[in-house]
Amino acid sequence: KLKGELKDWHGKYKESKGEHKVSMGKLKDLGDKPFDVYAKVIEDGPQDCYIILSIDLGGAYLNSKDHSEKYIVIKSLLTEMAVKISKEQTSKDISKEKDLLKDLEKQNKTLIKEEDKLSKQIKDYQKQIEENKKRIEEIKNLKQTKASEIKIQKEVLKKVEKRKKSIQ
C-alpha cells in the first residue's frame, strides 16, 4: 500500500530490503523544488504497523520547527494515506472474517444435518429393536407351542412304532 501511495508523489520510486525511496519527488503543495523520501514499514504484532518517513528537502530534512507550512501539508497527506490504507485493510479484514463466518456457518449446517441423520437412525434402530423384541416374544411362544407339538408327535411316533412291532 505504501508503494502505491509513494508512487503518486511523482518521483522515481525504488524499493530495496523493505526500504522505500522516492527520488526527485514533487508535490504541488510543497513548492517547485524536488525532494527525496525515505520510508520503512515497521510491523508491531499481527495487527499493527508503523511507517517511518523522512523527507530530504535538499539540504535539510523536513521538520515541524523549520518547515511548519510544508510539515502541515505532509502531515495532512500522511494522515490521509494512513486513513486510506487503514480503511482498505479493514475492508479486506471484514471480507476475510465474513468468509470465515460463512465457512463456519456451512460447517455448522453440515453438523446439524449429520446430527439429524443420526437421530433419525437412532429412532429407526429403536423401532427395529422394539419390533425384534416383539418377534422374540412371539418366537418364545411359538417354541413352547412347538415343544408341545414335538412332545405329542414323539408319543404318536412311539405308538406307531409299537403298533409296527405288534404286527410282526
mmCIF file with all atom_site columns, C-alpha atoms in Angstrom:
data_model
loop_
_atom_site.group_PDB
_atom_site.id
_atom_site.type_symbol
_atom_site.label_atom_id
_atom_site.label_alt_id
_atom_site.label_comp_id
_atom_site.label_asym_id
_atom_site.label_entity_id
_atom_site.label_seq_id
_atom_site.pdbx_PDB_ins_code
_atom_site.Cartn_x
_atom_site.Cartn_y
_atom_site.Cartn_z
_atom_site.occupancy
_atom_site.B_iso_or_equiv
_atom_site.pdbx_formal_charge
_atom_site.auth_seq_id
_atom_site.auth_comp_id
_atom_site.auth_asym_id
_atom_site.auth_atom_id
_atom_site.pdbx_PDB_model_num
ATOM 1   C CA . LYS A 1 1   ? 0.000   0.000    0.000  1.00 0.00 ? 1   LYS A CA 1
ATOM 2   C CA . LEU A 1 2   ? 2.844   2.349    0.864  1.00 0.00 ? 2   LEU A CA 1
ATOM 3   C CA . LYS A 1 3   ? 4.433   1.707    -2.522 1.00 0.00 ? 3   LYS A CA 1
ATOM 4   C CA . GLY A 1 4   ? 1.251   2.719    -4.322 1.00 0.00 ? 4   GLY A CA 1
ATOM 5   C CA . GLU A 1 5   ? 0.954   5.891    -2.292 1.00 0.00 ? 5   GLU A CA 1
ATOM 6   C CA . LEU A 1 6   ? 4.595   6.896    -2.727 1.00 0.00 ? 6   LEU A CA 1
ATOM 7   C CA . LYS A 1 7   ? 4.431   6.391    -6.488 1.00 0.00 ? 7   LYS A CA 1
ATOM 8   C CA . ASP A 1 8   ? 1.823   9.163    -6.526 1.00 0.00 ? 8   ASP A CA 1
ATOM 9   C CA . TRP A 1 9   ? 4.485   11.590   -5.273 1.00 0.00 ? 9   TRP A CA 1
ATOM 10  C CA . HIS A 1 10  ? 5.791   11.927   -8.862 1.00 0.00 ? 10  HIS A CA 1
ATOM 11  C CA . GLY A 1 11  ? 9.377   10.815   -8.438 1.00 0.00 ? 11  GLY A CA 1
ATOM 12  C CA . LYS A 1 12  ? 11.496  7.796    -9.189 1.00 0.00 ? 12  LYS A CA 1
ATOM 13  C CA . TYR A 1 13  ? 10.369  5.018    -6.859 1.00 0.00 ? 13  TYR A CA 1
ATOM 14  C CA . LYS A 1 14  ? 12.743  2.325    -5.641 1.00 0.00 ? 14  LYS A CA 1
ATOM 15  C CA . GLU A 1 15  ? 12.412  -0.405   -3.027 1.00 0.00 ? 15  GLU A CA 1
ATOM 16  C CA . SER A 1 16  ? 15.213  -2.438   -1.505 1.00 0.00 ? 16  SER A CA 1
ATOM 17  C CA . LYS A 1 17  ? 15.236  -4.662   1.587  1.00 0.00 ? 17  LYS A CA 1
ATOM 18  C CA . GLY A 1 18  ? 11.957  -3.260   2.858  1.00 0.00 ? 18  GLY A CA 1
ATOM 19  C CA . GLU A 1 19  ? 13.061  0.346    2.466  1.00 0.00 ? 19  GLU A CA 1
ATOM 20  C CA . HIS A 1 20  ? 11.171  2.617    0.108  1.00 0.00 ? 20  HIS A CA 1
ATOM 21  C CA . LYS A 1 21  ? 12.708  5.607    -1.638 1.00 0.00 ? 21  LYS A CA 1
ATOM 22  C CA . VAL A 1 22  ? 11.303  8.290    -3.888 1.00 0.00 ? 22  VAL A CA 1
ATOM 23  C CA . SER A 1 23  ? 13.963  10.371   -5.639 1.00 0.00 ? 23  SER A CA 1
ATOM 24  C CA . MET A 1 24  ? 13.151  13.752   -7.080 1.00 0.00 ? 24  MET A CA 1
ATOM 25  C CA . GLY A 1 25  ? 9.574   13.669   -5.864 1.00 0.00 ? 25  GLY A CA 1
ATOM 26  C CA . LYS A 1 26  ? 7.310   16.636   -6.489 1.00 0.00 ? 26  LYS A CA 1
ATOM 27  C CA . LEU A 1 27  ? 4.115   17.717   -4.815 1.00 0.00 ? 27  LEU A CA 1
ATOM 28  C CA . LYS A 1 28  ? 2.369   20.915   -5.811 1.00 0.00 ? 28  LYS A CA 1
ATOM 29  C CA . ASP A 1 29  ? 1.670   21.862   -2.193 1.00 0.00 ? 29  ASP A CA 1
ATOM 30  C CA . LEU A 1 30  ? 5.392   21.650   -1.282 1.00 0.00 ? 30  LEU A CA 1
ATOM 31  C CA . GLY A 1 31  ? 6.563   24.025   -3.986 1.00 0.00 ? 31  GLY A CA 1
ATOM 32  C CA . ASP A 1 32  ? 8.650   23.547   -7.137 1.00 0.00 ? 32  ASP A CA 1
ATOM 33  C CA . LYS A 1 33  ? 11.775  22.142   -5.518 1.00 0.00 ? 33  LYS A CA 1
ATOM 34  C CA . PRO A 1 34  ? 12.091  18.309   -5.765 1.00 0.00 ? 34  PRO A CA 1
ATOM 35  C CA . PHE A 1 35  ? 12.658  16.253   -2.621 1.00 0.00 ? 35  PHE A CA 1
ATOM 36  C CA . ASP A 1 36  ? 13.638  12.718   -1.646 1.00 0.00 ? 36  ASP A CA 1
ATOM 37  C CA . VAL A 1 37  ? 11.522  10.448   0.550  1.00 0.00 ? 37  VAL A CA 1
ATOM 38  C CA . TYR A 1 38  ? 12.798  7.571    2.650  1.00 0.00 ? 38  TYR A CA 1
ATOM 39  C CA . ALA A 1 39  ? 10.232  5.253    4.245  1.00 0.00 ? 39  ALA A CA 1
ATOM 40  C CA . LYS A 1 40  ? 10.073  1.952    6.010  1.00 0.00 ? 40  LYS A CA 1
ATOM 41  C CA . VAL A 1 41  ? 7.190   -0.105   7.400  1.00 0.00 ? 41  VAL A CA 1
ATOM 42  C CA . ILE A 1 42  ? 7.708   -1.442   10.901 1.00 0.00 ? 42  ILE A CA 1
ATOM 43  C CA . GLU A 1 43  ? 5.388   -4.254   11.973 1.00 0.00 ? 43  GLU A CA 1
ATOM 44  C CA . ASP A 1 44  ? 4.380   -4.297   15.618 1.00 0.00 ? 44  ASP A CA 1
ATOM 45  C CA . GLY A 1 45  ? 2.461   -7.542   16.020 1.00 0.00 ? 45  GLY A CA 1
ATOM 46  C CA . PRO A 1 46  ? -0.040  -9.132   13.671 1.00 0.00 ? 46  PRO A CA 1
ATOM 47  C CA . GLN A 1 47  ? -2.474  -6.180   13.718 1.00 0.00 ? 47  GLN A CA 1
ATOM 48  C CA . ASP A 1 48  ? -0.326  -3.052   13.934 1.00 0.00 ? 48  ASP A CA 1
ATOM 49  C CA . CYS A 1 49  ? 2.336   -1.469   11.802 1.00 0.00 ? 49  CYS A CA 1
ATOM 50  C CA . TYR A 1 50  ? 4.008   1.919    11.601 1.00 0.00 ? 50  TYR A CA 1
ATOM 51  C CA . ILE A 1 51  ? 5.525   3.904    8.770  1.00 0.00 ? 51  ILE A CA 1
ATOM 52  C CA . ILE A 1 52  ? 8.752   5.720    9.440  1.00 0.00 ? 52  ILE A CA 1
ATOM 53  C CA . LEU A 1 53  ? 9.194   8.504    6.909  1.00 0.00 ? 53  LEU A CA 1
ATOM 54  C CA . SER A 1 54  ? 11.897  11.093   6.295  1.00 0.00 ? 54  SER A CA 1
ATOM 55  C CA . ILE A 1 55  ? 11.790  13.797   3.664  1.00 0.00 ? 55  ILE A CA 1
ATOM 56  C CA . ASP A 1 56  ? 15.025  15.334   2.430  1.00 0.00 ? 56  ASP A CA 1
ATOM 57  C CA . LEU A 1 57  ? 14.203  18.770   1.073  1.00 0.00 ? 57  LEU A CA 1
ATOM 58  C CA . GLY A 1 58  ? 17.665  19.121   -0.432 1.00 0.00 ? 58  GLY A CA 1
ATOM 59  C CA . GLY A 1 59  ? 19.952  20.223   2.319  1.00 0.00 ? 59  GLY A CA 1
ATOM 60  C CA . ALA A 1 60  ? 17.648  19.738   5.274  1.00 0.00 ? 60  ALA A CA 1
ATOM 61  C CA . TYR A 1 61  ? 15.150  17.170   6.455  1.00 0.00 ? 61  TYR A CA 1
ATOM 62  C CA . LEU A 1 62  ? 11.548  18.231   6.882  1.00 0.00 ? 62  LEU A CA 1
ATOM 63  C CA . ASN A 1 63  ? 10.669  19.083   10.495 1.00 0.00 ? 63  ASN A CA 1
ATOM 64  C CA . SER A 1 64  ? 7.868   20.979   12.205 1.00 0.00 ? 64  SER A CA 1
ATOM 65  C CA . LYS A 1 65  ? 10.168  23.681   13.621 1.00 0.00 ? 65  LYS A CA 1
ATOM 66  C CA . ASP A 1 66  ? 11.968  24.787   10.463 1.00 0.00 ? 66  ASP A CA 1
ATOM 67  C CA . HIS A 1 67  ? 9.344   23.967   7.820  1.00 0.00 ? 67  HIS A CA 1
ATOM 68  C CA . SER A 1 68  ? 5.995   24.461   9.536  1.00 0.00 ? 68  SER A CA 1
ATOM 69  C CA . GLU A 1 69  ? 3.914   25.030   6.368  1.00 0.00 ? 69  GLU A CA 1
ATOM 70  C CA . LYS A 1 70  ? 5.389   22.053   4.495  1.00 0.00 ? 70  LYS A CA 1
ATOM 71  C CA . TYR A 1 71  ? 5.167   19.957   7.678  1.00 0.00 ? 71  TYR A CA 1
ATOM 72  C CA . ILE A 1 72  ? 1.429   20.635   7.927  1.00 0.00 ? 72  ILE A CA 1
ATOM 73  C CA . VAL A 1 73  ? 0.962   19.639   4.255  1.00 0.00 ? 73  VAL A CA 1
ATOM 74  C CA . ILE A 1 74  ? 2.931   16.385   4.674  1.00 0.00 ? 74  ILE A CA 1
ATOM 75  C CA . LYS A 1 75  ? 1.223   15.618   7.972  1.00 0.00 ? 75  LYS A CA 1
ATOM 76  C CA . SER A 1 76  ? -2.150  16.009   6.241  1.00 0.00 ? 76  SER A CA 1
ATOM 77  C CA . LEU A 1 77  ? -1.041  13.801   3.325  1.00 0.00 ? 77  LEU A CA 1
ATOM 78  C CA . LEU A 1 78  ? 0.275   11.148   5.692  1.00 0.00 ? 78  LEU A CA 1
ATOM 79  C CA . THR A 1 79  ? -2.920  11.241   7.758  1.00 0.00 ? 79  THR A CA 1
ATOM 80  C CA . GLU A 1 80  ? -4.995  10.790   4.579  1.00 0.00 ? 80  GLU A CA 1
ATOM 81  C CA . MET A 1 81  ? -2.679  7.970    3.475  1.00 0.00 ? 81  MET A CA 1
ATOM 82  C CA . ALA A 1 82  ? -2.946  6.237    6.859  1.00 0.00 ? 82  ALA A CA 1
ATOM 83  C CA . VAL A 1 83  ? -6.731  6.533    6.884  1.00 0.00 ? 83  VAL A CA 1
ATOM 84  C CA . LYS A 1 84  ? -6.973  5.260    3.289  1.00 0.00 ? 84  LYS A CA 1
ATOM 85  C CA . ILE A 1 85  ? -4.669  2.306    3.967  1.00 0.00 ? 85  ILE A CA 1
ATOM 86  C CA . SER A 1 86  ? -6.475  1.509    7.228  1.00 0.00 ? 86  SER A CA 1
ATOM 87  C CA . LYS A 1 87  ? -9.875  1.611    5.526  1.00 0.00 ? 87  LYS A CA 1
ATOM 88  C CA . GLU A 1 88  ? -8.697  -0.649   2.696  1.00 0.00 ? 88  GLU A CA 1
ATOM 89  C CA . GLN A 1 89  ? -7.131  -3.112   5.128  1.00 0.00 ? 89  GLN A CA 1
ATOM 90  C CA . THR A 1 90  ? -10.185 -3.048   7.363  1.00 0.00 ? 90  THR A CA 1
ATOM 91  C CA . SER A 1 91  ? -12.385 -3.756   4.333  1.00 0.00 ? 91  SER A CA 1
ATOM 92  C CA . LYS A 1 92  ? -10.156 -6.706   3.462  1.00 0.00 ? 92  LYS A CA 1
ATOM 93  C CA . ASP A 1 93  ? -10.290 -7.890   7.076  1.00 0.00 ? 93  ASP A CA 1
ATOM 94  C CA . ILE A 1 94  ? -14.092 -7.635   7.065  1.00 0.00 ? 94  ILE A CA 1
ATOM 95  C CA . SER A 1 95  ? -14.246 -9.641   3.841  1.00 0.00 ? 95  SER A CA 1
ATOM 96  C CA . LYS A 1 96  ? -11.894 -12.257  5.280  1.00 0.00 ? 96  LYS A CA 1
ATOM 97  C CA . GLU A 1 97  ? -13.885 -12.502  8.509  1.00 0.00 ? 97  GLU A CA 1
ATOM 98  C CA . LYS A 1 98  ? -17.143 -12.771  6.545  1.00 0.00 ? 98  LYS A CA 1
ATOM 99  C CA . ASP A 1 99  ? -15.636 -15.644  4.563  1.00 0.00 ? 99  ASP A CA 1
ATOM 100 C CA . LEU A 1 100 ? -14.564 -17.348  7.791  1.00 0.00 ? 100 LEU A CA 1
ATOM 101 C CA . LEU A 1 101 ? -18.041 -16.834  9.236  1.00 0.00 ? 101 LEU A CA 1
ATOM 102 C CA . LYS A 1 102 ? -19.578 -18.267  6.072  1.00 0.00 ? 102 LYS A CA 1
ATOM 103 C CA . ASP A 1 103 ? -17.329 -21.335  6.323  1.00 0.00 ? 103 ASP A CA 1
ATOM 104 C CA . LEU A 1 104 ? -18.183 -21.812  9.996  1.00 0.00 ? 104 LEU A CA 1
ATOM 105 C CA . GLU A 1 105 ? -21.906 -21.489  9.275  1.00 0.00 ? 105 GLU A CA 1
ATOM 106 C CA . LYS A 1 106 ? -21.540 -24.043  6.466  1.00 0.00 ? 106 LYS A CA 1
ATOM 107 C CA . GLN A 1 107 ? -19.702 -26.417  8.822  1.00 0.00 ? 107 GLN A CA 1
ATOM 108 C CA . ASN A 1 108 ? -22.407 -25.895  11.451 1.00 0.00 ? 108 ASN A CA 1
ATOM 109 C CA . LYS A 1 109 ? -25.124 -26.626  8.896  1.00 0.00 ? 109 LYS A CA 1
ATOM 110 C CA . THR A 1 110 ? -23.325 -29.849  7.958  1.00 0.00 ? 110 THR A CA 1
ATOM 111 C CA . LEU A 1 111 ? -23.112 -30.816  11.632 1.00 0.00 ? 111 LEU A CA 1
ATOM 112 C CA . ILE A 1 112 ? -26.819 -30.126  12.116 1.00 0.00 ? 112 ILE A CA 1
ATOM 113 C CA . LYS A 1 113 ? -27.654 -32.307  9.103  1.00 0.00 ? 113 LYS A CA 1
ATOM 114 C CA . GLU A 1 114 ? -25.431 -35.104  10.404 1.00 0.00 ? 114 GLU A CA 1
ATOM 115 C CA . GLU A 1 115 ? -26.981 -34.827  13.876 1.00 0.00 ? 115 GLU A CA 1
ATOM 116 C CA . ASP A 1 116 ? -30.483 -35.025  12.375 1.00 0.00 ? 116 ASP A CA 1
ATOM 117 C CA . LYS A 1 117 ? -29.487 -38.036  10.278 1.00 0.00 ? 117 LYS A CA 1
ATOM 118 C CA . LEU A 1 118 ? -28.006 -39.836  13.282 1.00 0.00 ? 118 LEU A CA 1
ATOM 119 C CA . SER A 1 119 ? -31.046 -39.013  15.445 1.00 0.00 ? 119 SER A CA 1
ATOM 120 C CA . LYS A 1 120 ? -33.306 -40.444  12.750 1.00 0.00 ? 120 LYS A CA 1
ATOM 121 C CA . GLN A 1 121 ? -31.137 -43.564  12.541 1.00 0.00 ? 121 GLN A CA 1
ATOM 122 C CA . ILE A 1 122 ? -31.365 -43.970  16.311 1.00 0.00 ? 122 ILE A CA 1
ATOM 123 C CA . LYS A 1 123 ? -35.156 -43.720  16.151 1.00 0.00 ? 123 LYS A CA 1
ATOM 124 C CA . ASP A 1 124 ? -35.229 -46.236  13.319 1.00 0.00 ? 124 ASP A CA 1
ATOM 125 C CA . TYR A 1 125 ? -32.927 -48.585  15.246 1.00 0.00 ? 125 TYR A CA 1
ATOM 126 C CA . GLN A 1 126 ? -35.049 -48.188  18.386 1.00 0.00 ? 126 GLN A CA 1
ATOM 127 C CA . LYS A 1 127 ? -38.140 -49.031  16.371 1.00 0.00 ? 127 LYS A CA 1
ATOM 128 C CA . GLN A 1 128 ? -36.343 -52.061  14.912 1.00 0.00 ? 128 GLN A CA 1
ATOM 129 C CA . ILE A 1 129 ? -35.245 -53.107  18.406 1.00 0.00 ? 129 ILE A CA 1
ATOM 130 C CA . GLU A 1 130 ? -38.841 -52.926  19.654 1.00 0.00 ? 130 GLU A CA 1
ATOM 131 C CA . GLU A 1 131 ? -40.028 -54.939  16.660 1.00 0.00 ? 131 GLU A CA 1
ATOM 132 C CA . ASN A 1 132 ? -37.275 -57.506  17.280 1.00 0.00 ? 132 ASN A CA 1
ATOM 133 C CA . LYS A 1 133 ? -38.225 -57.770  20.980 1.00 0.00 ? 133 LYS A CA 1
ATOM 134 C CA . LYS A 1 134 ? -41.837 -58.433  19.985 1.00 0.00 ? 134 LYS A CA 1
ATOM 135 C CA . ARG A 1 135 ? -40.691 -61.012  17.462 1.00 0.00 ? 135 ARG A CA 1
ATOM 136 C CA . ILE A 1 136 ? -38.521 -62.684  20.119 1.00 0.00 ? 136 ILE A CA 1
ATOM 137 C CA . GLU A 1 137 ? -41.581 -62.954  22.395 1.00 0.00 ? 137 GLU A CA 1
ATOM 138 C CA . GLU A 1 138 ? -43.570 -64.428  19.508 1.00 0.00 ? 138 GLU A CA 1
ATOM 139 C CA . ILE A 1 139 ? -40.771 -66.912  18.858 1.00 0.00 ? 139 ILE A CA 1
ATOM 140 C CA . LYS A 1 140 ? -40.661 -67.915  22.554 1.00 0.00 ? 140 LYS A CA 1
ATOM 141 C CA . ASN A 1 141 ? -44.408 -68.594  22.444 1.00 0.00 ? 141 ASN A CA 1
ATOM 142 C CA . LEU A 1 142 ? -44.050 -70.495  19.168 1.00 0.00 ? 142 LEU A CA 1
ATOM 143 C CA . LYS A 1 143 ? -41.171 -72.524  20.665 1.00 0.00 ? 143 LYS A CA 1
ATOM 144 C CA . GLN A 1 144 ? -43.375 -73.533  23.569 1.00 0.00 ? 144 GLN A CA 1
ATOM 145 C CA . THR A 1 145 ? -46.128 -74.495  21.167 1.00 0.00 ? 145 THR A CA 1
ATOM 146 C CA . LYS A 1 146 ? -43.636 -76.408  19.023 1.00 0.00 ? 146 LYS A CA 1
ATOM 147 C CA . ALA A 1 147 ? -42.204 -78.109  22.102 1.00 0.00 ? 147 ALA A CA 1
ATOM 148 C CA . SER A 1 148 ? -45.714 -79.317  22.964 1.00 0.00 ? 148 SER A CA 1
ATOM 149 C CA . GLU A 1 149 ? -46.287 -80.405  19.374 1.00 0.00 ? 149 GLU A CA 1
ATOM 150 C CA . ILE A 1 150 ? -42.923 -82.228  19.390 1.00 0.00 ? 150 ILE A CA 1
ATOM 151 C CA . LYS A 1 151 ? -43.842 -83.996  22.613 1.00 0.00 ? 151 LYS A CA 1
ATOM 152 C CA . ILE A 1 152 ? -47.187 -85.049  21.182 1.00 0.00 ? 152 ILE A CA 1
ATOM 153 C CA . GLN A 1 153 ? -45.559 -86.135  17.921 1.00 0.00 ? 153 GLN A CA 1
ATOM 154 C CA . LYS A 1 154 ? -42.993 -88.216  19.817 1.00 0.00 ? 154 LYS A CA 1
ATOM 155 C CA . GLU A 1 155 ? -45.808 -90.005  21.612 1.00 0.00 ? 155 GLU A CA 1
ATOM 156 C CA . VAL A 1 156 ? -47.624 -90.581  18.304 1.00 0.00 ? 156 VAL A CA 1
ATOM 157 C CA . LEU A 1 157 ? -44.400 -91.925  16.825 1.00 0.00 ? 157 LEU A CA 1
ATOM 158 C CA . LYS A 1 158 ? -43.949 -94.285  19.803 1.00 0.00 ? 158 LYS A CA 1
ATOM 159 C CA . LYS A 1 159 ? -47.483 -95.566  19.364 1.00 0.00 ? 159 LYS A CA 1
ATOM 160 C CA . VAL A 1 160 ? -46.932 -96.169  15.645 1.00 0.00 ? 160 VAL A CA 1
ATOM 161 C CA . GLU A 1 161 ? -43.634 -97.948  16.329 1.00 0.00 ? 161 GLU A CA 1
ATOM 162 C CA . LYS A 1 162 ? -45.368 -100.052 18.974 1.00 0.00 ? 162 LYS A CA 1
ATOM 163 C CA . ARG A 1 163 ? -48.041 -100.949 16.505 1.00 0.00 ? 163 ARG A CA 1
ATOM 164 C CA . LYS A 1 164 ? -45.435 -101.951 13.947 1.00 0.00 ? 164 LYS A CA 1
ATOM 165 C CA . LYS A 1 165 ? -43.744 -104.186 16.484 1.00 0.00 ? 165 LYS A CA 1
ATOM 166 C CA . SER A 1 166 ? -47.026 -105.762 17.334 1.00 0.00 ? 166 SER A CA 1
ATOM 167 C CA . ILE A 1 167 ? -47.621 -106.611 13.669 1.00 0.00 ? 167 ILE A CA 1
ATOM 168 C CA . GLN A 1 168 ? -44.520 -108.678 13.321 1.00 0.00 ? 168 GLN A CA 1
#
